[in-house]
Short mmCIF file of C-alpha atoms in Angstrom, two decimals:
data_model
loop_
_atom_site.label_atom_id
_atom_site.label_comp_id
_atom_site.label_asym_id
_atom_site.label_seq_id
_atom_site.Cartn_x
_atom_site.Cartn_y
_atom_site.Cartn_z
CA MET A 249 -81.30 89.52 115.99
CA SER A 250 -79.07 88.07 113.30
CA GLY A 251 -75.31 88.19 113.37
CA GLN A 252 -75.03 88.11 117.17
CA HIS A 253 -73.38 85.44 119.30
CA ILE A 254 -75.28 84.05 122.28
CA ASP A 255 -73.00 83.04 125.16
CA GLY A 256 -73.85 80.27 127.59
CA LEU A 257 -76.33 78.43 125.35
CA GLU A 258 -75.92 74.65 125.44
CA TYR A 259 -77.57 72.22 123.02
CA HIS A 260 -77.61 68.51 123.80
CA LEU A 261 -78.18 65.69 121.32
CA ASP A 262 -79.60 62.65 123.06
CA ALA A 263 -77.70 59.49 122.28
CA GLY A 264 -79.74 56.52 121.18
CA GLY A 265 -79.87 53.34 123.18
CA GLU A 266 -79.37 49.72 122.19
CA LEU A 267 -81.96 47.16 121.16
CA SER A 268 -80.94 43.51 121.44
CA GLY A 269 -82.67 40.67 119.70
CA ILE A 270 -82.48 37.30 118.01
CA VAL A 271 -83.59 35.74 114.74
CA LYS A 272 -84.89 32.21 115.27
CA MET A 273 -84.97 30.00 112.17
CA LEU A 274 -87.52 27.17 112.21
CA GLY A 275 -87.09 24.04 110.10
CA GLU A 276 -83.93 22.48 108.70
CA GLY A 277 -80.82 24.40 109.65
CA THR A 278 -80.92 26.84 112.55
CA ALA A 279 -78.09 29.15 111.50
CA THR A 280 -79.08 32.56 110.16
CA PRO A 281 -77.89 32.95 106.52
CA ALA A 282 -74.88 35.27 106.29
CA SER A 283 -76.60 37.59 103.80
CA THR A 284 -79.67 38.16 105.98
CA THR A 285 -80.10 41.55 107.65
CA VAL A 286 -82.58 42.90 110.17
CA ALA A 287 -84.10 46.22 109.08
CA LEU A 288 -86.19 48.48 111.30
CA GLU A 289 -88.04 51.04 109.16
CA ALA A 290 -89.39 53.90 111.27
CA VAL A 291 -93.08 54.51 110.62
CA ASP A 292 -93.21 58.10 111.86
CA LEU A 293 -89.63 59.25 111.24
CA PRO A 294 -88.00 57.53 108.23
CA SER A 295 -84.64 59.18 108.88
CA SER A 296 -84.26 57.14 112.07
CA SER A 297 -84.51 53.78 110.33
CA SER A 298 -81.74 51.36 111.20
CA GLY A 299 -80.56 47.82 110.72
CA THR A 300 -77.88 45.27 111.45
CA THR A 301 -76.55 41.85 110.47
CA PRO A 302 -77.24 38.99 112.93
CA ALA A 303 -74.48 36.66 114.10
CA ASP A 304 -74.49 32.98 113.10
CA ASP A 305 -76.61 32.16 116.15
CA GLY A 306 -79.14 34.81 115.13
CA SER A 307 -78.33 37.30 117.89
CA PHE A 308 -78.03 40.99 117.05
CA THR A 309 -77.79 44.43 118.61
CA VAL A 310 -79.07 47.64 117.05
CA LYS A 311 -77.00 50.56 118.32
CA ASN A 312 -78.08 54.22 118.50
CA PHE A 313 -81.66 53.02 118.61
CA PHE A 314 -84.55 55.35 119.39
CA ALA A 315 -87.89 54.10 120.70
CA GLY A 316 -90.83 54.38 118.31
CA ARG A 317 -93.00 52.53 115.84
CA TYR A 318 -91.13 50.42 113.28
CA ARG A 319 -91.77 48.05 110.39
CA VAL A 320 -89.73 44.96 111.17
CA ARG A 321 -88.19 43.47 108.06
CA LEU A 322 -85.80 40.62 107.36
CA ASN A 323 -83.95 41.39 104.14
CA LYS A 324 -82.19 38.88 101.89
CA LYS A 325 -83.70 35.92 103.70
CA PRO A 326 -84.00 32.61 101.80
CA ALA A 327 -86.80 32.77 99.22
CA GLU A 328 -88.84 30.02 100.87
CA CYS A 329 -88.91 31.79 104.24
CA TYR A 330 -91.43 34.13 105.80
CA VAL A 331 -91.52 35.97 109.12
CA LYS A 332 -93.87 33.94 111.32
CA SER A 333 -93.95 36.24 114.33
CA VAL A 334 -92.21 39.15 116.03
CA LYS A 335 -92.17 39.53 119.81
CA LEU A 336 -90.79 42.22 122.08
CA GLY A 337 -90.11 41.06 125.63
CA GLY A 338 -92.22 37.96 124.95
CA ARG A 339 -95.22 39.99 123.73
CA GLU A 340 -96.27 39.67 120.07
CA VAL A 341 -96.14 42.91 118.08
CA ASP A 342 -97.30 44.00 114.63
CA LEU A 343 -94.64 43.57 111.93
CA ASP A 344 -95.86 46.71 110.16
CA ALA A 345 -96.14 49.00 113.19
CA ALA A 346 -94.24 47.50 116.10
CA ASP A 347 -93.97 49.82 119.10
CA LEU A 348 -90.35 49.24 120.05
CA GLY A 349 -88.48 50.55 123.04
CA ALA A 350 -84.96 49.65 124.10
CA ALA A 351 -86.15 49.17 127.71
CA ALA A 352 -89.09 46.90 126.76
CA GLY A 353 -87.02 43.72 126.36
CA ALA A 354 -85.37 41.77 123.57
CA LEU A 355 -86.79 41.57 120.05
CA GLU A 356 -87.47 38.03 118.82
CA ILE A 357 -88.01 37.43 115.09
CA VAL A 358 -89.24 33.93 114.30
CA VAL A 359 -88.71 32.82 110.71
CA SER A 360 -90.30 29.75 109.13
CA ARG A 361 -88.76 27.92 106.18
CA ALA A 362 -92.23 26.56 105.31
CA GLY A 363 -93.49 29.47 103.23
CA ALA A 364 -96.07 28.63 100.57
CA GLN A 365 -95.32 29.06 96.88
CA VAL A 366 -97.41 29.92 93.85
CA ASP A 367 -96.22 29.31 90.31
CA GLY A 368 -97.79 29.39 86.89
CA ILE A 369 -97.87 31.37 83.68
CA VAL A 370 -99.04 34.83 82.61
CA LEU A 371 -100.67 35.37 79.22
CA GLY A 372 -100.94 38.60 77.30
CA ALA A 373 -103.90 39.96 75.32
CA ASP A 374 -102.95 37.65 72.46
CA ASP A 375 -103.06 34.63 74.81
CA LYS A 376 -99.32 34.14 74.38
CA PRO A 377 -96.91 33.85 77.33
CA MET A 378 -95.77 37.28 78.50
CA ALA A 379 -92.25 37.97 79.74
CA GLY A 380 -91.55 40.72 82.28
CA ALA A 381 -95.04 40.87 83.77
CA THR A 382 -95.40 41.63 87.49
CA VAL A 383 -97.29 39.04 89.53
CA VAL A 384 -98.50 40.00 93.00
CA LEU A 385 -99.96 37.95 95.83
CA ILE A 386 -102.21 40.43 97.65
CA PRO A 387 -102.97 39.28 101.22
CA ALA A 388 -106.42 39.50 102.75
CA SER A 389 -104.61 40.40 105.99
CA GLY A 390 -103.65 43.76 104.48
CA ARG A 391 -100.20 43.49 106.07
CA ILE A 392 -97.48 44.94 103.89
CA SER A 393 -95.13 42.22 105.12
CA ASP A 394 -97.41 39.54 103.61
CA TYR A 395 -97.28 40.84 100.02
CA VAL A 396 -95.27 38.67 97.65
CA SER A 397 -94.32 39.63 94.10
CA ALA A 398 -92.52 37.98 91.20
CA THR A 399 -91.59 38.77 87.60
CA THR A 400 -92.33 36.41 84.74
CA ASP A 401 -89.45 34.80 82.86
CA TYR A 402 -88.91 34.83 79.10
CA ASP A 403 -91.53 32.08 78.70
CA GLY A 404 -94.16 33.80 80.84
CA THR A 405 -93.65 31.53 83.85
CA PHE A 406 -93.15 32.71 87.43
CA ASN A 407 -92.52 31.30 90.89
CA ALA A 408 -93.54 33.34 93.93
CA LYS A 409 -92.08 31.86 97.12
CA GLY A 410 -92.17 32.56 100.82
CA ALA A 411 -95.86 33.42 101.27
CA ALA A 412 -97.27 33.40 104.79
CA PRO A 413 -100.31 31.19 105.37
CA GLY A 414 -103.57 32.96 104.58
CA LYS A 415 -105.93 34.08 101.84
CA TYR A 416 -104.69 35.94 98.77
CA GLN A 417 -105.79 37.52 95.53
CA VAL A 418 -103.32 36.99 92.70
CA LEU A 419 -103.03 39.53 89.89
CA ALA A 420 -100.58 40.22 87.07
CA TRP A 421 -99.81 43.48 85.30
CA GLU A 422 -98.02 44.06 81.99
CA GLU A 423 -96.38 47.06 83.63
CA ILE A 424 -96.93 48.75 86.96
CA GLU A 425 -95.32 51.55 88.96
CA PRO A 426 -93.21 50.21 91.86
CA GLY A 427 -95.31 49.66 94.96
CA ALA A 428 -98.60 50.73 93.33
CA PHE A 429 -100.17 47.38 94.22
CA LEU A 430 -99.85 48.26 97.93
CA ASP A 431 -102.66 50.79 97.49
CA PRO A 432 -106.08 49.08 97.91
CA GLU A 433 -107.74 51.82 95.86
CA PHE A 434 -105.41 51.12 92.95
CA VAL A 435 -106.14 47.38 93.10
CA LYS A 436 -109.91 47.69 93.58
CA PRO A 437 -110.89 47.99 89.88
CA PHE A 438 -109.03 44.76 89.07
CA GLU A 439 -110.27 42.54 91.91
CA ALA A 440 -113.03 40.92 89.83
CA GLY A 441 -110.36 39.33 87.61
CA ALA A 442 -108.14 38.13 90.46
CA GLU A 443 -107.38 34.50 91.22
CA GLY A 444 -108.34 33.69 94.81
CA LEU A 445 -106.14 31.36 96.84
CA SER A 446 -105.99 30.02 100.37
CA LEU A 447 -102.45 29.01 101.25
CA GLU A 448 -101.09 26.87 104.08
CA GLU A 449 -97.53 26.40 105.29
CA SER A 450 -95.49 24.55 102.65
CA GLY A 451 -98.52 24.83 100.34
CA HIS A 452 -98.12 24.90 96.56
CA ALA A 453 -100.61 26.36 94.10
CA LYS A 454 -100.48 26.69 90.33
CA VAL A 455 -102.36 29.37 88.38
CA THR A 456 -102.76 30.79 84.90
CA LEU A 457 -103.23 34.55 84.81
CA LYS A 458 -104.20 37.09 82.19
CA ALA A 459 -102.03 40.20 82.38
CA ILE A 460 -103.76 43.51 83.05
CA PRO A 461 -102.78 45.76 80.13
CA TYR A 462 -100.78 48.91 80.78
CA SER A 463 -103.60 51.02 79.35
CA ALA A 464 -105.97 49.78 82.08
CA ARG A 465 -103.70 50.33 85.06
CA THR A 466 -105.41 53.54 86.22
CA LEU A 467 -109.03 52.69 85.35
#
């Protein structure tokens, strides 16, 4: 019944735990860049996403942490870097759906400075360089963490850095809704015109792309 007080009712909010971890930088320089942050994006409950800034030695602690599945992201890392592996208590976990628990051990994020890069130029329908086009490296792995995107400069050139080793399809759009390229069904109609690449660590590829016109983006 509304409007009545209920005596003796207690409601408890469980406090989150702590998750400790470390970011290990491979290659020249072992210190974690000051701007870099660790972000844990909850897969099943976005409101519980959390993050923190590692110390110079890469160590970090996420407070008020709740166990669950998370996307492990390293934001504002150097452009040439990619996340090589993520381990929890010494066991490798999926970057896009890591099952994390505060009691399962420390989180180790290994970052390589040897990311591959792809550069080149994007041409419009008139075969002239196109500024402001979106270039996307679409990974055969399907992992969201492996996607790399770049925007063309005033002269139609681009430089996409920090790609993980693997196979990719490279496409360019005149204009595209943010994140639309993450949907395989959206990309499917354009795959025939994609540039296929196989990238290794520290690899460098150069391509010339024809921009997909805005009018064709939903075909």
